[in-house]
Amino acid sequence: MKVTLQICIEGAASHPFTVPLHTIDGRCDQVQDVGLSLGDAKSILGKIQQTFVRQQLESYLAQRRACPHCQRPRAMKGYHPLRFRTAFGDIALRSPRWHRCQCEQSREATVCPLSELLKVRTSPELAYLECKWAAQVSFASVRGAAAGGAADRSWIA
């Protein structure tokens, strides 16, 4: 048996479309084959996150392409790579850079809307988890690692 997971994306201005996410071989020969494996679950969540983030940002960019003053679309200057870190994995993005319209009054000749939106390149959920995990680590092991030496592990015994 094969199970194929798909996500259906319904945009306000477009027809719904589906994106295949993951195919699972559903054989069940041993007890460890019952249910989803941790690897399958991580892969599925990572692909859902990646698809969702890309669609959200595509919509965000489409809304901001027009000049806020005259509503003409801004000319494309190019792209640069951007990495957004999430609890389900890093997402590599192509961040557009647009020329500013002549009617816009700014010192900068270009605008990069994703850099304005993603000032912090880490999702709040991942930042929370990192803080939570860091709070669980003993001060002695952090101090040893920060000093470049071996951590004091006398408390383990």
Short mmCIF file of C-alpha atoms in Angstrom, two decimals:
data_model
loop_
_atom_site.label_atom_id
_atom_site.label_comp_id
_atom_site.label_asym_id
_atom_site.label_seq_id
_atom_site.Cartn_x
_atom_site.Cartn_y
_atom_site.Cartn_z
CA MET A 1 0.00 0.00 0.00
CA LYS A 2 1.21 3.52 -0.84
CA VAL A 3 -0.05 6.69 0.79
CA THR A 4 0.56 10.00 -0.99
CA LEU A 5 0.03 13.19 0.95
CA GLN A 6 -0.90 16.36 -0.94
CA ILE A 7 -1.64 19.89 0.11
CA CYS A 8 -4.38 21.90 -1.63
CA ILE A 9 -3.68 25.62 -1.91
CA GLU A 10 -6.63 27.92 -2.52
CA GLY A 11 -5.68 31.49 -3.34
CA ALA A 12 -8.14 34.37 -3.31
CA ALA A 13 -7.33 35.33 -6.91
CA SER A 14 -6.40 31.93 -8.34
CA HIS A 15 -7.82 28.47 -8.82
CA PRO A 16 -7.00 25.81 -6.22
CA PHE A 17 -4.00 23.63 -6.97
CA THR A 18 -2.42 20.66 -5.24
CA VAL A 19 1.21 20.06 -4.41
CA PRO A 20 2.37 16.50 -3.66
CA LEU A 21 4.29 16.42 -0.39
CA HIS A 22 5.31 12.92 0.50
CA THR A 23 4.70 9.30 -0.44
CA ILE A 24 4.84 6.65 2.25
CA ASP A 25 5.22 2.94 1.65
CA GLY A 26 2.62 1.53 4.04
CA ARG A 27 3.92 -2.04 4.35
CA CYS A 28 3.46 -3.52 7.79
CA ASP A 29 5.79 -6.51 8.22
CA GLN A 30 7.09 -5.73 11.71
CA VAL A 31 5.97 -3.76 14.74
CA GLN A 32 8.29 -0.84 13.89
CA ASP A 33 6.44 -0.45 10.57
CA VAL A 34 3.14 0.40 12.27
CA GLY A 35 2.29 4.11 12.00
CA LEU A 36 4.48 6.96 10.83
CA SER A 37 8.20 6.81 11.41
CA LEU A 38 9.84 9.82 13.00
CA GLY A 39 11.72 10.43 9.75
CA ASP A 40 8.48 10.45 7.72
CA ALA A 41 6.79 12.80 10.20
CA LYS A 42 9.72 15.24 10.16
CA SER A 43 9.85 15.18 6.37
CA ILE A 44 6.10 15.80 6.07
CA LEU A 45 6.13 18.69 8.55
CA GLY A 46 9.18 20.23 6.89
CA LYS A 47 7.58 20.07 3.44
CA ILE A 48 4.29 21.51 4.74
CA GLN A 49 6.19 24.37 6.38
CA GLN A 50 8.25 25.04 3.25
CA THR A 51 5.19 25.04 0.97
CA PHE A 52 3.16 27.19 3.35
CA VAL A 53 5.92 29.78 3.87
CA ARG A 54 6.60 30.07 0.14
CA GLN A 55 2.90 30.61 -0.63
CA GLN A 56 2.51 33.16 2.16
CA LEU A 57 5.53 35.14 0.99
CA GLU A 58 4.46 34.95 -2.65
CA SER A 59 1.14 36.52 -1.67
CA TYR A 60 2.90 39.12 0.49
CA LEU A 61 5.19 40.11 -2.39
CA ALA A 62 2.33 40.32 -4.89
CA GLN A 63 0.52 42.77 -2.59
CA ARG A 64 3.60 45.00 -2.26
CA ARG A 65 4.89 45.01 -5.84
CA ALA A 66 2.92 48.14 -6.75
CA CYS A 67 4.17 51.58 -5.78
CA PRO A 68 2.19 52.74 -2.71
CA HIS A 69 1.71 56.18 -4.30
CA CYS A 70 0.90 55.66 -8.00
CA GLN A 71 0.09 51.90 -7.97
CA ARG A 72 2.44 51.13 -10.91
CA PRO A 73 4.41 47.88 -10.56
CA ARG A 74 8.01 48.46 -9.52
CA ALA A 75 10.79 47.26 -11.83
CA MET A 76 12.84 44.23 -10.80
CA LYS A 77 16.51 44.79 -10.03
CA GLY A 78 17.37 41.23 -9.07
CA TYR A 79 17.28 38.59 -6.36
CA HIS A 80 19.46 37.66 -3.42
CA PRO A 81 19.40 34.52 -1.29
CA LEU A 82 17.73 34.60 2.10
CA ARG A 83 17.48 31.81 4.67
CA PHE A 84 14.56 31.65 7.13
CA ARG A 85 15.04 29.32 10.09
CA THR A 86 11.97 27.51 11.46
CA ALA A 87 11.37 24.75 13.99
CA PHE A 88 10.73 22.41 11.04
CA GLY A 89 13.93 23.24 9.15
CA ASP A 90 15.59 26.06 7.27
CA ILE A 91 13.90 27.46 4.17
CA ALA A 92 16.02 28.89 1.37
CA LEU A 93 14.26 31.84 -0.29
CA ARG A 94 14.91 34.10 -3.28
CA SER A 95 14.33 37.62 -2.05
CA PRO A 96 13.50 40.14 -4.78
CA ARG A 97 14.94 43.64 -4.92
CA TRP A 98 12.81 46.23 -6.70
CA HIS A 99 13.70 49.68 -7.99
CA ARG A 100 11.80 52.40 -6.21
CA CYS A 101 9.29 54.32 -8.27
CA GLN A 102 10.13 57.89 -9.29
CA CYS A 103 7.25 59.21 -7.20
CA GLU A 104 8.62 57.56 -4.01
CA GLN A 105 10.79 59.87 -1.97
CA SER A 106 13.61 57.92 -0.40
CA ARG A 107 17.39 58.00 -0.20
CA GLU A 108 17.56 54.35 -1.21
CA ALA A 109 17.17 53.47 -4.88
CA THR A 110 15.83 49.97 -4.23
CA VAL A 111 13.53 48.20 -1.82
CA CYS A 112 13.75 44.62 -0.57
CA PRO A 113 10.33 43.73 0.88
CA LEU A 114 11.29 40.35 2.37
CA SER A 115 14.20 41.92 4.26
CA GLU A 116 11.74 44.43 5.70
CA LEU A 117 9.31 41.69 6.74
CA LEU A 118 11.89 39.17 7.96
CA LYS A 119 14.13 41.48 9.99
CA VAL A 120 14.81 38.52 12.25
CA ARG A 121 15.52 35.43 10.15
CA THR A 122 14.36 33.00 12.83
CA SER A 123 10.72 32.12 13.45
CA PRO A 124 9.38 32.95 16.92
CA GLU A 125 8.68 29.26 17.57
CA LEU A 126 12.30 28.27 16.91
CA ALA A 127 13.61 31.15 19.04
CA TYR A 128 11.34 30.01 21.88
CA LEU A 129 12.54 26.40 21.60
CA GLU A 130 16.19 27.46 21.51
CA CYS A 131 15.71 29.53 24.68
CA LYS A 132 13.86 26.68 26.36
CA TRP A 133 16.61 24.18 25.47
CA ALA A 134 19.34 26.60 26.51
CA ALA A 135 17.70 26.99 29.92
CA GLN A 136 17.98 23.22 30.44
CA VAL A 137 21.76 23.17 29.93
CA SER A 138 23.86 23.51 33.07
CA PHE A 139 25.87 26.70 33.50
CA ALA A 140 29.09 24.71 34.00
CA SER A 141 28.83 22.98 30.62
CA VAL A 142 28.01 26.26 28.86
CA ARG A 143 30.92 28.02 30.59
CA GLY A 144 33.31 25.24 29.55
CA ALA A 145 32.12 25.27 25.97
CA ALA A 146 32.28 29.08 25.78
CA ALA A 147 35.85 29.06 27.12
CA GLY A 148 36.84 26.64 24.37
CA GLY A 149 37.79 23.93 26.82
CA ALA A 150 36.18 20.70 27.83
CA ALA A 151 33.04 21.10 29.86
CA ASP A 152 33.12 20.16 33.52
CA ARG A 153 31.30 16.84 33.68
CA SER A 154 31.93 16.01 37.33
CA TRP A 155 28.22 16.40 38.10
CA ILE A 156 27.39 13.44 35.78
CA ALA A 157 28.88 10.76 38.03
#
